[in-house]
Amino acid sequence: MILQELTLIKGAVLSAFFILIISLFLAFSRLVRGPVLPDRIVALDLIVSLAVGLIAGYTILTEQSIFLNTAVVLALIAFLGTVAFALYLERRWL
Amino acid sequence: MIREWICAILLVSGALFMFVAALGVVRFPDLFTRMHTATKSASFGSVLMLCAVAVYFGNAWVIFETILVIFFIFLTTPVGAHMIGRVAYLLGTPLWEGTVIDELQDRYHIRKRVLESGPHDPATQAENKSKMDTT
């Protein structure tokens, strides 16, 4: 349905999706085998940045600008999660 | 037509920046170098992709919302990275063996939470080491 006529912009979005999904797998591998806990937090932060990029691409692909609200919320939630993990580590071990 | 080309170039270059960030997170040897690539390159890539959205739609509300997200990203990413890096250094995360200089070494007093200037203090070093061993 989306792919019935492959315009320039849809091709660009799909190639960006391809690159971003490879990046998601790389970040997930760091999340799984990170040696220390801050490594995993960094990987989670990167995964959320990649998700913001995916949402931007999806907004263009479906031409529904309402999806951009999700990016706003996700950017805020990522910051809250990072700060919460950092404070947890500090209170727990120091 | 020219707008579509700008949008496509912004999208693909933003995705490439994010790919570079993920590659650095996998390949770099150290938490702090990983953090450097994960914060800077990834936030720049997401900003490029959001700019592509603003160029594609081009109406006022979408542009305002995009500027809002970019503002949030540039406001929150350095703060979060600073908190992670600080707590990782305090937890004694090992540095890469090729690290040239570590200016905080033996100068941060963990229990008193004081950063001292001046020459290295062996007492602080011993106390920090015993604190690290207990964790």
mmCIF file of C-alpha atoms in Angstrom, chain B:
data_model
loop_
_atom_site.group_PDB
_atom_site.id
_atom_site.type_symbol
_atom_site.label_atom_id
_atom_site.label_comp_id
_atom_site.label_asym_id
_atom_site.label_seq_id
_atom_site.Cartn_x
_atom_site.Cartn_y
_atom_site.Cartn_z
ATOM 1 C CA MET B 1 11.311 18.723 -6.251
ATOM 2 C CA ILE B 2 14.257 20.509 -4.649
ATOM 3 C CA ARG B 3 12.526 20.173 -1.293
ATOM 4 C CA GLU B 4 12.238 16.421 -1.749
ATOM 5 C CA TRP B 5 15.920 16.141 -2.557
ATOM 6 C CA ILE B 6 16.878 18.155 0.543
ATOM 7 C CA CYS B 7 14.597 15.994 2.668
ATOM 8 C CA ALA B 8 16.025 12.751 1.301
ATOM 9 C CA ILE B 9 19.617 13.888 1.796
ATOM 10 C CA LEU B 10 18.873 14.959 5.377
ATOM 11 C CA LEU B 11 17.195 11.640 6.152
ATOM 12 C CA VAL B 12 19.948 9.437 4.796
ATOM 13 C CA SER B 13 22.769 11.500 6.299
ATOM 14 C CA GLY B 14 21.065 11.482 9.697
ATOM 15 C CA ALA B 15 20.700 7.721 9.510
ATOM 16 C CA LEU B 16 24.374 7.429 8.584
ATOM 17 C CA PHE B 17 25.376 9.536 11.592
ATOM 18 C CA MET B 18 23.349 7.238 13.811
ATOM 19 C CA PHE B 19 24.993 4.205 12.212
ATOM 20 C CA VAL B 20 28.396 5.722 13.016
ATOM 21 C CA ALA B 21 27.251 6.176 16.613
ATOM 22 C CA ALA B 22 26.146 2.540 16.919
ATOM 23 C CA LEU B 23 29.368 1.345 15.310
ATOM 24 C CA GLY B 24 31.388 3.391 17.796
ATOM 25 C CA VAL B 25 29.387 2.022 20.711
ATOM 26 C CA VAL B 26 30.206 -1.493 19.582
ATOM 27 C CA ARG B 27 33.832 -0.952 18.606
ATOM 28 C CA PHE B 28 35.341 1.548 21.040
ATOM 29 C CA PRO B 29 37.408 0.060 23.889
ATOM 30 C CA ASP B 30 36.242 2.089 26.857
ATOM 31 C CA LEU B 31 33.061 3.351 28.501
ATOM 32 C CA PHE B 32 34.013 6.987 28.114
ATOM 33 C CA THR B 33 34.915 6.785 24.434
ATOM 34 C CA ARG B 34 31.685 4.860 23.845
ATOM 35 C CA MET B 35 29.781 7.581 25.629
ATOM 36 C CA HIS B 36 31.416 10.241 23.504
ATOM 37 C CA THR B 37 30.241 8.661 20.256
ATOM 38 C CA ALA B 38 26.812 7.646 21.601
ATOM 39 C CA THR B 39 25.852 11.117 22.760
ATOM 40 C CA LYS B 40 27.314 13.471 20.190
ATOM 41 C CA SER B 41 26.855 11.555 16.981
ATOM 42 C CA ALA B 42 23.463 10.068 17.847
ATOM 43 C CA SER B 43 21.928 13.368 18.925
ATOM 44 C CA PHE B 44 23.223 15.054 15.777
ATOM 45 C CA GLY B 45 21.769 12.262 13.642
ATOM 46 C CA SER B 46 18.340 12.508 15.248
ATOM 47 C CA VAL B 47 18.435 16.297 14.834
ATOM 48 C CA LEU B 48 19.144 15.858 11.108
ATOM 49 C CA MET B 49 16.218 13.455 10.721
ATOM 50 C CA LEU B 50 13.871 15.819 12.569
ATOM 51 C CA CYS B 51 15.031 18.630 10.264
ATOM 52 C CA ALA B 52 14.030 16.366 7.381
ATOM 53 C CA VAL B 53 10.527 16.151 8.869
ATOM 54 C CA ALA B 54 10.342 19.943 9.161
ATOM 55 C CA VAL B 55 11.469 20.398 5.557
ATOM 56 C CA TYR B 56 9.018 17.778 4.299
ATOM 57 C CA PHE B 57 5.870 19.137 5.939
ATOM 58 C CA GLY B 58 6.794 22.804 6.035
ATOM 59 C CA ASN B 59 3.839 24.022 8.035
ATOM 60 C CA ALA B 60 4.218 26.168 11.099
ATOM 61 C CA TRP B 61 3.063 23.761 13.780
ATOM 62 C CA VAL B 62 5.325 20.942 12.603
ATOM 63 C CA ILE B 63 8.290 23.304 12.444
ATOM 64 C CA PHE B 64 7.545 24.532 15.951
ATOM 65 C CA GLU B 65 7.279 20.992 17.273
ATOM 66 C CA THR B 66 10.495 19.972 15.553
ATOM 67 C CA ILE B 67 12.330 22.909 17.079
ATOM 68 C CA LEU B 68 10.914 21.863 20.446
ATOM 69 C CA VAL B 69 12.255 18.318 20.101
ATOM 70 C CA ILE B 70 15.653 19.582 18.926
ATOM 71 C CA PHE B 71 15.773 21.938 21.894
ATOM 72 C CA PHE B 72 14.956 19.091 24.262
ATOM 73 C CA ILE B 73 17.594 16.842 22.730
ATOM 74 C CA PHE B 74 20.330 19.456 22.893
ATOM 75 C CA LEU B 75 19.296 20.351 26.429
ATOM 76 C CA THR B 76 19.015 16.866 27.888
ATOM 77 C CA THR B 77 21.717 14.824 26.156
ATOM 78 C CA PRO B 78 24.722 16.661 27.703
ATOM 79 C CA VAL B 79 23.157 16.563 31.171
ATOM 80 C CA GLY B 80 22.435 12.843 30.966
ATOM 81 C CA ALA B 81 25.886 12.081 29.559
ATOM 82 C CA HIS B 82 27.521 14.098 32.294
ATOM 83 C CA MET B 83 25.619 12.221 34.974
ATOM 84 C CA ILE B 84 26.458 8.809 33.516
ATOM 85 C CA GLY B 85 30.122 9.693 33.056
ATOM 86 C CA ARG B 86 30.417 11.115 36.541
ATOM 87 C CA VAL B 87 28.868 8.138 38.250
ATOM 88 C CA ALA B 88 30.864 5.725 36.089
ATOM 89 C CA TYR B 89 34.114 7.464 37.025
ATOM 90 C CA LEU B 90 33.178 7.439 40.690
ATOM 91 C CA LEU B 91 32.348 3.734 40.528
ATOM 92 C CA GLY B 92 35.860 3.088 39.288
ATOM 93 C CA THR B 93 35.111 2.009 35.737
ATOM 94 C CA PRO B 94 38.433 0.983 34.181
ATOM 95 C CA LEU B 95 39.874 3.411 31.651
ATOM 96 C CA TRP B 96 41.349 2.287 28.375
ATOM 97 C CA GLU B 97 45.002 1.289 28.758
ATOM 98 C CA GLY B 98 45.992 3.856 26.142
ATOM 99 C CA THR B 99 44.526 6.765 28.089
ATOM 100 C CA VAL B 100 47.018 9.618 28.074
ATOM 101 C CA ILE B 101 45.902 11.669 31.042
ATOM 102 C CA ASP B 102 43.492 11.241 33.936
ATOM 103 C CA GLU B 103 43.362 14.556 35.686
ATOM 104 C CA LEU B 104 40.931 13.500 38.394
ATOM 105 C CA GLN B 105 43.127 10.646 39.571
ATOM 106 C CA ASP B 106 43.518 10.652 43.381
ATOM 107 C CA ARG B 107 42.026 14.092 43.629
ATOM 108 C CA TYR B 108 38.417 13.247 44.244
ATOM 109 C CA HIS B 109 37.712 12.395 47.836
ATOM 110 C CA ILE B 110 34.815 9.990 47.677
ATOM 111 C CA ARG B 111 33.545 10.118 51.227
ATOM 112 C CA LYS B 112 33.859 13.872 51.673
ATOM 113 C CA ARG B 113 32.729 14.521 48.076
ATOM 114 C CA VAL B 114 35.440 17.111 47.611
ATOM 115 C CA LEU B 115 37.531 17.628 44.513
ATOM 116 C CA GLU B 116 40.931 18.876 45.565
ATOM 117 C CA SER B 117 43.430 20.714 43.417
ATOM 118 C CA GLY B 118 47.131 20.478 43.921
ATOM 119 C CA PRO B 119 49.461 17.472 44.004
ATOM 120 C CA HIS B 120 48.280 13.910 44.432
ATOM 121 C CA ASP B 121 47.392 12.954 47.958
ATOM 122 C CA PRO B 122 48.435 9.412 48.918
ATOM 123 C CA ALA B 123 46.007 9.299 51.836
ATOM 124 C CA THR B 124 43.076 10.068 49.573
ATOM 125 C CA GLN B 125 44.338 7.457 47.139
ATOM 126 C CA ALA B 126 44.481 4.785 49.846
ATOM 127 C CA GLU B 127 41.054 5.633 51.169
ATOM 128 C CA ASN B 128 39.491 5.650 47.723
ATOM 129 C CA LYS B 129 41.071 2.298 46.960
ATOM 130 C CA SER B 130 39.686 0.727 50.139
ATOM 131 C CA LYS B 131 36.276 2.221 49.302
ATOM 132 C CA MET B 132 36.438 0.781 45.788
ATOM 133 C CA ASP B 133 37.368 -2.648 47.164
ATOM 134 C CA THR B 134 34.349 -2.756 49.394
ATOM 135 C CA THR B 135 31.935 -2.001 46.572
#
